[in-house]
XYZ file of C-alpha atoms in Angstrom:
727
model
C -41.220 -116.153 178.145
C -41.510 -112.659 177.444
C -38.210 -110.230 178.529
C -40.547 -107.515 179.310
C -43.888 -107.477 180.512
C -45.093 -104.250 179.693
C -46.202 -103.701 176.023
C -44.337 -99.412 175.918
C -46.728 -97.471 173.294
C -47.633 -99.770 171.162
C -51.053 -102.160 171.574
C -51.028 -105.188 173.480
C -51.372 -108.260 171.396
C -53.038 -111.554 172.089
C -50.347 -113.345 172.411
C -49.617 -110.166 175.590
C -53.138 -111.287 177.053
C -51.814 -112.719 180.105
C -50.453 -109.686 181.342
C -53.315 -107.639 179.818
C -54.450 -105.996 183.023
C -56.728 -103.476 183.984
C -59.878 -103.847 181.202
C -61.518 -106.827 182.886
C -64.726 -104.711 182.944
C -64.620 -102.659 179.811
C -64.242 -106.069 178.307
C -66.952 -108.137 179.577
C -69.041 -105.262 178.164
C -67.685 -104.878 174.366
C -67.599 -108.707 174.640
C -71.529 -108.709 175.530
C -72.459 -106.576 173.562
C -70.840 -107.755 170.525
C -72.913 -111.359 171.007
C -75.802 -109.991 170.604
C -75.678 -106.807 168.904
C -75.939 -107.136 164.826
C -73.904 -103.899 164.945
C -71.541 -102.386 167.803
C -69.982 -99.290 168.098
C -66.804 -98.457 169.808
C -65.000 -95.195 169.997
C -62.735 -93.355 172.581
C -60.278 -91.037 172.332
C -56.877 -91.669 169.931
C -53.946 -93.289 172.681
C -56.915 -94.668 174.605
C -56.364 -98.280 173.824
C -58.459 -99.575 172.455
C -56.821 -102.611 169.735
C -55.264 -103.238 173.167
C -58.557 -104.411 174.522
C -59.673 -105.180 171.390
C -56.874 -107.515 170.805
C -55.377 -109.049 174.577
C -59.461 -108.761 176.632
C -61.575 -109.718 174.052
C -60.842 -111.232 170.811
C -58.731 -113.541 173.562
C -61.299 -113.832 176.023
C -63.442 -115.406 172.704
C -60.996 -117.528 171.207
C -60.627 -119.434 174.353
C -64.216 -120.168 174.914
C -64.804 -121.051 170.884
C -61.729 -123.887 171.257
C -63.289 -124.638 174.884
C -66.373 -125.400 172.607
C -64.364 -127.142 169.780
C -62.454 -129.738 172.140
C -66.343 -130.655 173.300
C -68.931 -130.190 170.408
C -66.731 -130.457 167.329
C -67.547 -127.466 166.100
C -66.986 -123.928 167.722
C -69.394 -122.100 168.734
C -68.246 -119.371 167.128
C -65.554 -117.871 165.302
C -63.646 -114.322 165.966
C -62.755 -112.783 162.806
C -60.121 -109.295 163.397
C -59.781 -107.177 160.508
C -57.690 -103.882 160.177
C -55.663 -103.471 157.139
C -57.583 -100.588 154.878
C -55.215 -100.070 152.452
C -55.993 -102.247 150.113
C -59.385 -103.783 148.723
C -61.262 -104.431 152.576
C -63.821 -106.570 150.951
C -60.556 -109.457 149.476
C -58.641 -108.605 152.829
C -61.841 -109.645 154.821
C -62.140 -112.403 153.165
C -58.899 -114.518 153.903
C -59.459 -113.287 157.200
C -63.061 -115.349 157.111
C -60.649 -118.555 155.162
C -58.210 -117.925 157.739
C -60.151 -117.906 160.410
C -62.405 -121.008 159.210
C -59.431 -122.780 157.861
C -61.222 -122.913 153.921
C -62.336 -120.132 152.014
C -66.468 -119.684 151.680
C -68.245 -120.166 148.388
C -70.841 -117.868 147.036
C -71.364 -114.696 144.100
C -72.359 -112.150 146.771
C -70.064 -111.280 149.674
C -73.153 -111.954 151.467
C -73.744 -115.140 150.615
C -70.411 -115.761 151.562
C -70.656 -114.921 155.283
C -73.771 -116.990 155.270
C -71.426 -120.019 153.824
C -68.794 -119.837 156.146
C -70.964 -119.411 158.902
C -71.385 -123.250 158.500
C -68.300 -123.902 159.547
C -69.271 -123.227 162.670
C -72.281 -123.672 164.863
C -72.825 -119.821 166.268
C -72.657 -116.541 165.126
C -69.392 -114.807 162.953
C -68.039 -112.530 165.043
C -66.157 -110.134 162.906
C -64.024 -107.309 164.146
C -63.241 -103.907 162.074
C -60.630 -102.397 163.671
C -58.945 -98.839 163.222
C -61.939 -98.113 160.963
C -61.092 -94.757 160.422
C -58.702 -95.532 158.105
C -61.081 -97.079 155.591
C -62.209 -93.199 155.079
C -58.340 -92.696 154.373
C -57.850 -94.801 151.970
C -61.693 -95.218 150.156
C -63.906 -93.048 150.728
C -64.160 -91.747 147.239
C -64.910 -96.079 146.086
C -68.460 -96.946 145.544
C -70.713 -98.372 143.849
C -72.043 -102.830 143.147
C -69.286 -104.779 144.632
C -67.492 -102.128 147.204
C -67.352 -102.043 151.250
C -69.184 -99.233 150.818
C -72.037 -101.315 149.320
C -71.611 -104.488 151.016
C -71.011 -103.376 153.571
C -74.432 -102.407 154.689
C -76.239 -104.863 152.673
C -74.692 -107.546 155.102
C -75.622 -105.494 158.128
C -79.419 -105.529 157.050
C -79.585 -108.604 156.689
C -81.453 -110.480 159.812
C -81.033 -114.110 158.319
C -76.977 -113.787 158.652
C -75.454 -115.304 161.316
C -73.336 -112.199 160.976
C -71.676 -109.878 164.340
C -70.296 -106.294 163.513
C -67.736 -104.419 166.139
C -66.600 -100.777 164.630
C -63.819 -99.585 166.454
C -62.119 -96.201 165.655
C -60.925 -92.773 167.098
C -63.321 -90.627 168.242
C -61.855 -87.932 166.279
C -63.744 -89.917 163.024
C -67.313 -90.938 164.385
C -68.558 -87.775 161.691
C -67.510 -89.464 159.109
C -69.724 -92.670 160.003
C -72.237 -90.282 158.471
C -71.796 -91.991 154.991
C -73.555 -94.645 156.172
C -76.269 -93.174 157.742
C -78.445 -93.837 154.450
C -77.565 -97.417 154.544
C -77.898 -98.668 157.717
C -80.614 -97.868 160.066
C -80.130 -96.830 163.476
C -76.599 -97.109 162.943
C -75.593 -95.378 166.510
C -78.331 -97.459 168.352
C -75.600 -99.214 170.288
C -72.092 -97.445 171.246
C -70.282 -97.575 173.961
C -67.236 -94.700 174.338
C -63.509 -96.123 176.580
C -61.707 -94.232 177.967
C -58.686 -93.535 179.816
C -57.870 -96.549 183.064
C -59.074 -94.649 186.016
C -56.241 -94.853 188.814
C -56.766 -98.400 190.053
C -57.062 -99.537 186.319
C -53.709 -98.126 186.237
C -52.513 -99.793 189.678
C -53.568 -102.984 187.872
C -51.628 -102.393 185.123
C -48.417 -101.314 186.999
C -48.435 -104.401 190.174
C -50.324 -106.927 187.768
C -47.778 -108.589 184.744
C -44.994 -108.046 186.920
C -46.387 -111.252 188.902
C -47.840 -112.634 185.830
C -44.461 -112.450 184.948
C -42.756 -114.052 188.553
C -45.092 -116.610 187.983
C -44.028 -117.382 184.674
C -40.275 -117.504 186.084
C -37.846 -121.236 186.163
C -37.952 -122.246 189.371
C -34.868 -120.843 191.307
C -35.237 -117.753 189.672
C -35.226 -114.836 191.690
C -38.551 -112.688 190.860
C -39.086 -109.571 190.533
C -40.432 -106.430 192.762
C -41.952 -103.177 192.582
C -40.844 -100.747 195.230
C -44.582 -99.399 196.733
C -43.173 -95.792 195.994
C -42.784 -96.235 193.181
C -46.839 -96.987 191.782
C -48.226 -93.602 192.873
C -45.077 -91.753 192.029
C -45.064 -93.347 188.544
C -49.099 -92.865 188.700
C -49.004 -89.248 189.505
C -46.777 -88.281 186.909
C -49.361 -89.822 183.796
C -51.895 -88.469 185.285
C -53.836 -87.396 182.527
C -55.413 -84.275 184.969
C -59.448 -84.083 185.299
C -61.565 -85.449 183.042
C -65.274 -83.769 183.272
C -67.608 -86.569 181.851
C -70.798 -85.770 180.843
C -73.621 -88.069 181.218
C -74.427 -91.669 182.230
C -75.510 -92.487 177.734
C -75.492 -95.842 177.442
C -72.409 -98.262 177.296
C -70.768 -95.852 178.158
C -67.225 -97.619 179.846
C -65.531 -95.258 183.128
C -67.347 -95.867 186.223
C -65.480 -96.608 189.718
C -65.757 -99.376 191.614
C -68.144 -97.571 193.899
C -70.703 -96.175 190.768
C -69.154 -92.730 191.139
C -67.693 -91.497 187.899
C -64.031 -90.805 188.554
C -62.392 -87.740 187.997
C -58.529 -88.381 187.452
C -57.695 -90.630 184.238
C -53.624 -91.752 183.758
C -52.455 -92.230 180.231
C -52.483 -95.612 179.008
C -50.102 -95.394 176.598
C -47.390 -93.700 178.471
C -48.160 -95.424 181.568
C -46.934 -98.303 179.439
C -43.481 -95.999 178.360
C -42.123 -95.640 181.499
C -42.893 -98.781 182.573
C -40.937 -100.647 179.903
C -38.382 -97.900 180.549
C -37.890 -98.038 183.753
C -37.924 -101.931 183.254
C -34.865 -101.683 180.419
C -33.131 -99.400 183.288
C -33.468 -102.254 185.666
C -32.665 -105.188 184.152
C -30.250 -103.970 182.573
C -28.057 -102.865 185.630
C -29.207 -106.723 186.915
C -31.658 -104.892 189.214
C -34.791 -106.934 190.000
C -36.980 -104.262 191.872
C -38.283 -101.940 189.875
C -37.766 -98.511 191.888
C -38.877 -94.802 192.090
C -35.086 -93.649 192.564
C -35.171 -95.114 189.399
C -37.736 -93.296 187.943
C -35.971 -90.214 189.941
C -32.689 -90.700 188.446
C -34.144 -90.771 184.468
C -34.887 -87.364 185.277
C -39.159 -88.954 185.705
C -41.486 -89.702 183.525
C -41.089 -86.007 181.910
C -38.185 -87.195 180.998
C -38.382 -90.497 179.663
C -41.169 -88.751 177.250
C -38.884 -86.397 175.713
C -35.744 -89.365 174.950
C -38.272 -91.318 173.404
C -39.080 -88.054 171.669
C -35.804 -87.903 170.324
C -35.876 -91.813 169.871
C -38.713 -91.232 167.005
C -37.625 -88.110 165.553
C -34.550 -89.475 165.392
C -35.294 -92.304 163.075
C -36.845 -89.385 160.220
C -35.003 -88.545 157.480
C -33.387 -85.191 157.627
C -36.231 -83.730 155.189
C -39.325 -85.478 157.552
C -36.970 -84.261 161.041
C -36.685 -80.206 158.935
C -40.220 -80.701 158.243
C -41.284 -82.320 161.955
C -39.470 -78.889 162.908
C -41.744 -76.643 161.190
C -44.705 -78.368 161.813
C -43.801 -78.322 165.178
C -43.571 -74.200 165.243
C -47.246 -73.872 165.376
C -48.118 -76.958 167.869
C -46.538 -75.370 170.859
C -46.672 -71.989 172.067
C -43.795 -70.338 173.569
C -44.538 -71.371 176.581
C -45.277 -74.905 175.707
C -49.066 -74.909 175.288
C -50.739 -77.644 172.894
C -52.161 -76.014 170.286
C -55.004 -78.390 167.795
C -54.741 -77.339 163.727
C -55.557 -78.775 160.354
C -53.316 -80.169 157.541
C -54.574 -77.151 155.072
C -53.125 -74.801 157.649
C -50.442 -76.736 158.730
C -49.085 -76.708 155.293
C -49.718 -73.203 154.660
C -47.695 -71.696 157.766
C -44.982 -74.640 157.326
C -44.560 -73.741 153.444
C -45.575 -76.960 152.790
C -47.371 -79.194 150.500
C -50.718 -80.788 151.763
C -49.373 -84.366 150.547
C -45.679 -83.770 151.656
C -47.161 -83.199 155.326
C -49.758 -85.835 155.852
C -48.001 -88.299 155.642
C -45.686 -87.579 158.639
C -48.160 -86.264 160.433
C -49.897 -89.843 160.540
C -46.326 -91.690 161.072
C -45.830 -89.306 164.029
C -50.061 -90.236 165.609
C -49.116 -93.705 164.892
C -47.289 -96.624 166.127
C -44.753 -96.555 168.311
C -44.374 -92.935 167.804
C -47.183 -91.482 169.416
C -45.668 -87.865 169.225
C -49.321 -86.600 167.955
C -52.384 -87.927 168.095
C -55.401 -87.002 165.456
C -58.670 -84.640 167.496
C -62.362 -84.440 166.189
C -63.156 -81.332 163.847
C -65.483 -78.523 164.832
C -69.003 -79.536 164.577
C -68.828 -76.865 161.372
C -66.496 -78.568 159.455
C -66.896 -82.340 159.634
C -64.117 -83.780 157.073
C -61.197 -80.745 158.679
C -57.944 -83.076 159.723
C -56.238 -81.872 162.301
C -53.475 -82.485 165.061
C -51.910 -81.790 168.107
C -49.599 -83.055 170.174
C -50.232 -86.075 171.909
C -49.440 -84.426 175.465
C -48.719 -82.094 177.710
C -45.669 -83.477 178.961
C -44.337 -84.055 175.720
C -45.409 -80.429 174.411
C -42.837 -78.925 176.353
C -39.902 -81.385 175.021
C -41.255 -81.231 171.215
C -41.030 -77.417 172.109
C -37.281 -78.197 173.502
C -36.624 -80.272 170.964
C -37.611 -78.068 168.042
C -35.375 -75.250 170.286
C -32.576 -77.770 170.167
C -32.603 -78.822 166.169
C -33.073 -75.555 165.071
C -29.912 -73.757 166.465
C -28.298 -77.016 165.169
C -29.588 -76.523 161.724
C -28.612 -72.189 162.292
C -25.435 -72.737 163.986
C -24.089 -75.050 160.510
C -25.799 -71.967 158.048
C -23.872 -69.375 160.081
C -20.639 -72.176 160.195
C -20.989 -72.167 156.144
C -21.037 -69.002 155.632
C -18.291 -68.032 157.620
C -15.676 -70.669 155.694
C -17.118 -69.696 152.765
C -16.629 -66.124 153.167
C -12.679 -66.889 155.096
C -12.348 -69.251 151.646
C -13.690 -65.659 148.806
C -11.233 -64.007 151.236
C -8.655 -66.384 150.330
C -9.412 -65.576 146.447
C -9.831 -62.303 145.943
C -6.789 -61.316 148.206
C -4.852 -64.112 145.356
C -6.623 -61.858 143.018
C -5.505 -59.316 144.238
C -2.045 -59.581 144.051
C -1.839 -60.814 140.148
C -3.827 -57.572 140.096
C -0.660 -56.107 141.482
C 1.391 -57.162 138.809
C -0.323 -56.024 136.183
C -0.980 -53.100 137.558
C 2.530 -52.712 137.583
C 3.031 -53.701 134.110
C 0.518 -51.954 132.167
C 2.643 -48.503 135.207
C 5.901 -49.713 133.010
C 3.878 -49.152 129.424
C 1.873 -45.885 130.135
C 5.168 -44.080 132.053
C 6.012 -44.564 128.070
C 4.256 -42.095 127.093
C 6.737 -39.398 128.212
C 9.267 -41.483 126.829
C 6.811 -41.500 123.436
C 6.421 -37.723 123.426
C 10.263 -37.218 123.758
C 10.482 -39.437 120.294
C 7.754 -37.062 118.260
C 10.546 -33.866 119.318
C 13.385 -36.503 118.466
C 11.182 -37.587 114.687
C 10.528 -34.264 114.268
C 13.326 -34.561 110.668
C 9.963 -37.392 109.108
C 7.338 -36.720 107.329
C 3.972 -33.912 108.276
C 2.069 -36.561 108.137
C 4.048 -38.436 110.118
C 4.392 -36.153 112.960
C 1.192 -36.140 112.924
C 0.408 -40.116 113.834
C 2.562 -39.777 116.646
C 1.377 -36.787 117.984
C -2.202 -38.796 117.703
C -0.887 -41.511 118.683
C 0.570 -39.849 121.947
C -2.065 -38.029 123.127
C -4.024 -41.059 122.752
C -1.928 -42.918 124.990
C -1.711 -39.882 127.423
C -5.241 -40.094 127.610
C -6.100 -43.864 127.826
C -2.834 -43.420 130.902
C -5.527 -40.789 132.484
C -8.215 -43.959 132.270
C -6.031 -46.104 133.492
C -4.905 -44.191 136.484
C -8.343 -42.753 137.114
C -9.760 -46.495 137.287
C -6.925 -47.834 139.660
C -7.708 -45.844 142.295
C -11.196 -46.685 142.511
C -9.869 -50.023 142.575
C -7.620 -48.696 145.472
C -10.171 -47.207 147.478
C -13.244 -49.795 146.601
C -11.221 -52.745 147.407
C -10.060 -51.291 150.887
C -13.613 -50.506 151.514
C -14.363 -54.630 150.487
C -12.180 -55.686 153.435
C -14.002 -53.313 155.606
C -16.996 -55.441 154.576
C -15.180 -58.153 155.221
C -14.371 -58.333 157.776
C -17.509 -57.436 159.824
C -19.215 -60.148 157.538
C -16.488 -62.850 159.450
C -16.935 -61.381 163.130
C -20.337 -60.985 162.731
C -20.430 -64.944 161.243
C -18.573 -65.648 163.914
C -20.147 -64.548 166.816
C -23.399 -65.453 165.542
C -21.650 -69.102 165.693
C -20.777 -68.511 169.661
C -24.192 -67.387 169.967
C -25.699 -70.236 168.464
C -23.877 -72.923 169.710
C -24.510 -70.788 173.570
C -28.108 -70.852 173.327
C -27.492 -74.682 171.738
C -26.568 -75.452 175.627
C -29.137 -73.301 177.426
C -31.644 -75.185 176.253
C -30.142 -78.874 176.128
C -29.898 -77.464 179.860
C -34.207 -76.952 179.680
C -33.893 -72.816 180.550
C -35.522 -72.238 177.072
C -36.718 -69.024 177.825
C -32.688 -67.715 178.113
C -32.202 -70.112 174.913
C -34.656 -67.688 172.765
C -32.837 -64.773 174.225
C -29.319 -65.988 173.019
C -31.160 -67.372 169.698
C -32.719 -63.516 168.956
C -29.048 -61.796 169.499
C -27.435 -65.188 167.474
C -30.125 -63.970 164.932
C -29.483 -59.823 164.626
C -25.937 -60.883 164.289
C -26.403 -63.301 161.110
C -28.299 -60.434 160.171
C -25.912 -57.781 159.957
C -23.374 -60.324 158.727
C -24.737 -60.701 155.943
C -26.023 -57.586 154.932
C -22.515 -56.679 155.505
C -21.674 -60.120 153.131
C -23.962 -58.326 150.336
C -22.314 -55.185 150.708
C -18.904 -56.909 150.098
C -19.849 -58.653 146.975
C -21.430 -55.635 145.369
C -18.649 -54.025 146.188
C -15.969 -56.719 144.384
C -18.746 -56.127 141.301
C -17.896 -52.260 141.329
C -14.477 -53.845 141.090
C -14.556 -55.448 138.646
C -16.053 -53.538 136.390
C -13.503 -51.295 137.257
C -10.732 -53.520 136.459
C -12.038 -54.208 133.165
C -12.049 -50.086 132.472
C -8.118 -50.397 133.824
C -7.637 -53.693 131.205
C -9.663 -52.202 128.265
C -7.347 -49.002 128.685
C -3.651 -51.170 128.475
C -5.335 -53.106 125.516
C -5.935 -50.266 123.940
C -2.395 -49.054 124.822
C -0.837 -52.157 123.475
C -2.238 -52.368 119.766
C -1.490 -48.261 119.809
C 2.181 -48.778 120.919
C 2.080 -51.581 117.823
C 1.762 -49.020 115.413
C 4.477 -46.901 116.324
C 7.833 -46.849 113.867
C 10.380 -48.306 115.379
C 13.170 -45.923 113.845
C 15.374 -48.050 115.160
C 14.533 -48.307 118.067
C 12.866 -51.602 120.293
C 9.955 -52.106 122.131
C 10.688 -52.070 125.687
C 9.614 -55.603 126.857
C 5.835 -55.988 128.058
C 4.764 -53.148 125.946
C 6.528 -50.290 127.837
C 7.204 -48.465 124.613
C 10.060 -47.279 122.117
C 13.742 -46.395 123.240
C 16.411 -45.235 120.647
C 19.772 -45.436 120.856
C 21.755 -43.164 123.041
C 24.249 -40.552 121.145
C 27.797 -41.533 121.154
C 29.136 -41.044 123.920
C 31.989 -37.722 124.404
C 34.986 -39.939 125.024
C 35.930 -38.497 128.773
C 38.987 -39.796 130.767
C 38.071 -42.026 133.781
C 39.905 -42.403 137.351
C 39.837 -44.914 139.684
C 38.978 -42.965 141.922
C 35.421 -41.749 140.153
C 34.852 -45.484 139.217
C 35.082 -46.605 142.826
C 32.822 -43.697 143.295
C 30.050 -44.961 140.841
C 29.679 -48.718 142.265
C 26.979 -48.893 144.703
C 28.214 -50.131 148.240
C 27.848 -53.073 149.442
C 24.409 -53.886 151.527
C 24.878 -55.057 154.800
C 25.432 -58.689 155.732
C 26.978 -58.787 152.283
C 30.046 -61.869 151.938
C 30.801 -60.529 148.712
C 29.464 -60.736 145.490
C 25.820 -59.629 143.377
C 23.533 -61.407 145.367
C 20.789 -59.926 143.219
C 21.521 -62.419 140.475
C 21.094 -66.739 141.676
C 18.399 -64.666 143.412
C 16.698 -63.473 140.440
C 17.379 -67.176 138.433
C 16.047 -68.609 142.346
C 12.669 -67.462 141.473
C 12.603 -68.259 138.260
C 13.396 -71.554 139.393
C 10.511 -71.699 142.153
C 7.675 -70.709 139.112
C 8.993 -74.256 137.186
C 8.535 -75.623 140.734
C 12.422 -76.712 140.508
C 12.842 -76.942 144.140
C 16.310 -78.559 144.372
C 17.695 -75.460 141.324
C 15.613 -73.305 143.456
C 17.351 -74.457 147.387
C 20.950 -74.040 145.703
C 20.119 -70.841 144.212
C 19.292 -69.046 147.668
C 21.177 -70.827 149.660
C 23.878 -68.934 147.029
C 22.844 -65.724 147.297
C 22.171 -66.128 151.607
C 26.239 -67.216 151.292
C 25.930 -63.722 150.219
C 24.177 -61.314 152.122
C 22.541 -63.238 154.712
C 19.728 -60.387 155.880
C 16.433 -60.237 154.430
C 15.789 -56.953 153.238
C 13.046 -55.015 151.460
C 14.780 -54.430 148.808
C 12.903 -54.950 146.009
C 15.232 -57.294 142.730
C 13.666 -57.294 139.754
C 13.013 -60.745 137.810
C 11.931 -60.952 135.086
C 10.657 -58.411 132.373
C 9.520 -54.958 132.953
C 7.764 -55.112 137.029
C 7.819 -58.157 137.666
C 9.599 -58.077 140.940
C 9.939 -60.320 143.988
C 12.104 -58.073 147.515
C 14.901 -59.556 148.681
C 13.491 -63.407 151.068
C 15.592 -65.606 150.030
C 15.398 -67.192 153.448
C 11.361 -67.293 153.632
C 11.225 -68.968 149.693
C 14.196 -70.721 151.214
C 11.566 -72.316 153.719
C 8.982 -72.787 150.557
C 11.556 -74.778 148.970
C 11.944 -77.013 151.569
C 8.722 -77.611 152.351
C 7.741 -78.990 148.786
C 10.959 -81.374 148.920
C 9.556 -82.727 151.598
C 12.207 -80.759 154.808
C 8.975 -79.723 156.914
C 11.757 -79.497 160.013
C 14.100 -77.207 157.523
C 11.724 -75.636 156.593
C 10.652 -74.395 160.309
C 14.153 -73.513 161.574
C 14.164 -71.248 157.819
C 11.606 -69.458 158.208
C 12.391 -68.994 162.089
C 15.648 -66.814 160.586
C 13.748 -65.359 157.466
C 11.204 -63.861 161.298
C 14.803 -63.437 162.456
C 15.250 -60.974 160.394
C 11.594 -59.411 160.515
C 11.655 -58.406 156.746
C 8.842 -60.976 155.999
C 6.698 -59.470 158.519
C 6.329 -56.192 156.440
C 5.275 -57.965 153.421
C 1.233 -59.752 152.978
C 3.372 -63.269 152.446
C 3.895 -63.456 155.999
C 0.469 -64.689 157.158
C 1.406 -68.196 154.506
C 4.717 -67.985 156.321
C 2.455 -68.757 159.734
C -0.503 -71.125 157.979
C 3.140 -73.185 156.110
C 4.573 -74.055 159.449
C 1.396 -74.896 161.251
C 1.264 -77.033 158.193
C 4.427 -78.613 159.030
C 3.701 -79.003 162.200
C 0.573 -81.494 161.669
């Protein structure tokens, strides 16, 4: 027994015929036309339930009759064949379906002969239903010639001696495509039936009678399912299609009320089934044996059930398909929630995608359980144009809300990504700036030696005139390089300050955009799409300003790189020039800082103990005696070599001599390489790398208490490392 008597958005099958109600009149009319006419055309709007009435109505009814005649006469009075798989060769597929129905393959040279031979297996006609016939044109519109369906199908329809009847079922918007057969099948449109959405009385039967049938099949002693009377009208009111103007009463037209009057109110068949299926699942999952109006209201009504269905259907798509769907929905629904019909080519152009990329997506969203889109009839002057629109007005509002949430989420992710990239770039630039400052100190030492060189020119005046001229020229060149370097260095500093401002603006802008996108997403989820759209506009403005600041930051950084290259070139040229200088017994300063000469012999002077004492530097505050600089210097060398245990020992030694950190800068190794006296801070770094986070935190706390580290750019590193230790 079925767990649910309703079908959702899928068509009813033959196996579900016992639960199919509301289409009894249509079933009788379609059955009579199929058995009496050589060719019948059945059409109607997409989603009206054509396949359901054929499967669970006509085919089930006729198959039951054929079974009765087989039992009484030994042969069935007729055979019923349903065919709806059009992707492959339709003639081959149709013959397989016929063979499965009559129990053996038919022989014959031509398709008509094989059909004739197949009718010998039954005492009556072969009834063939060609369902979803519009798909034939989708897959085989360009296939023609002998042996093809395009030729053989009209041939068998036109043979009066064949005991074969055909029913072609297709969407109303595709009727114009049958013009392909107009010259091949005379009187093609003589016998047609149009099926419409359910009348209100039919829809009531589709709600109540499946539950009655379900209860009849329950095992003895099982509590039956009930329907709250208030629920029936509540559901019907919420899924009513609206007032439909039914023009004319042409031949075979379906849709008359029991009193002969055209009914104005129609019910959306698939959404009726969708809402009922969801209610059934909700009640049975809770252990309830009644479908209640209160449950429908708790679920938010039919509109919210449709929206939930939309989320589930779109959640089954790939990321690329959801992105394409969001782009398409933008043009199928207005901001006020009104649905618009557009052709595939228009949608492809608006969404900036290829036709072949979106066509499979449109087909997927308009078929099966998805039913988010619906194909619509093309304009009379463009019969070949494929167009789509949102299936239902209620679904249009849900589509608009989904797209708003999807776009806001995507933009927030992009804003997060950009903000994180900007933060990482800021850290990278800070590291590069630190390296640049170190290089600048080294270069400063090199170029300030120009003064020493000028003095050396005077001292070396006893050299040959040619040597003097060369030294003078070299000195002038070095002086010019010095001016170039300092000018470039000044520009670098100015550009870096401007870059910091632009960088701060970019990060702030992206963070503001993140906040606004989140606020807009919250409003959209709450259903306030108008306010969400206004906040989204502000978020986009903040994002654009952040992007502009980011571009300015990039341009300034590029200018910094260019100026750094100018300074670097000056440094290299100065180093090359310094190598050409004769030492004259002098020595080259470490780092290329120019040349020095031995000082003249000092005149002997008598030094009193008092004078010597005056020249000694006064011990720093907090010093306990000894030279704290030497262990600190060695500790920094050990740190650079990642010898953490040795660095810890030396730093503790320095702290024991001078326990208070200060802004004093101590030369470490080479000219210009200096570190501020922060032994407690560096002790925390060493302890962290040795795995002693509690000790590191205590060392950093002591460093903060001294107050010197806050004046350096290492304070942010201290805070970050301390937070990392705390996790």
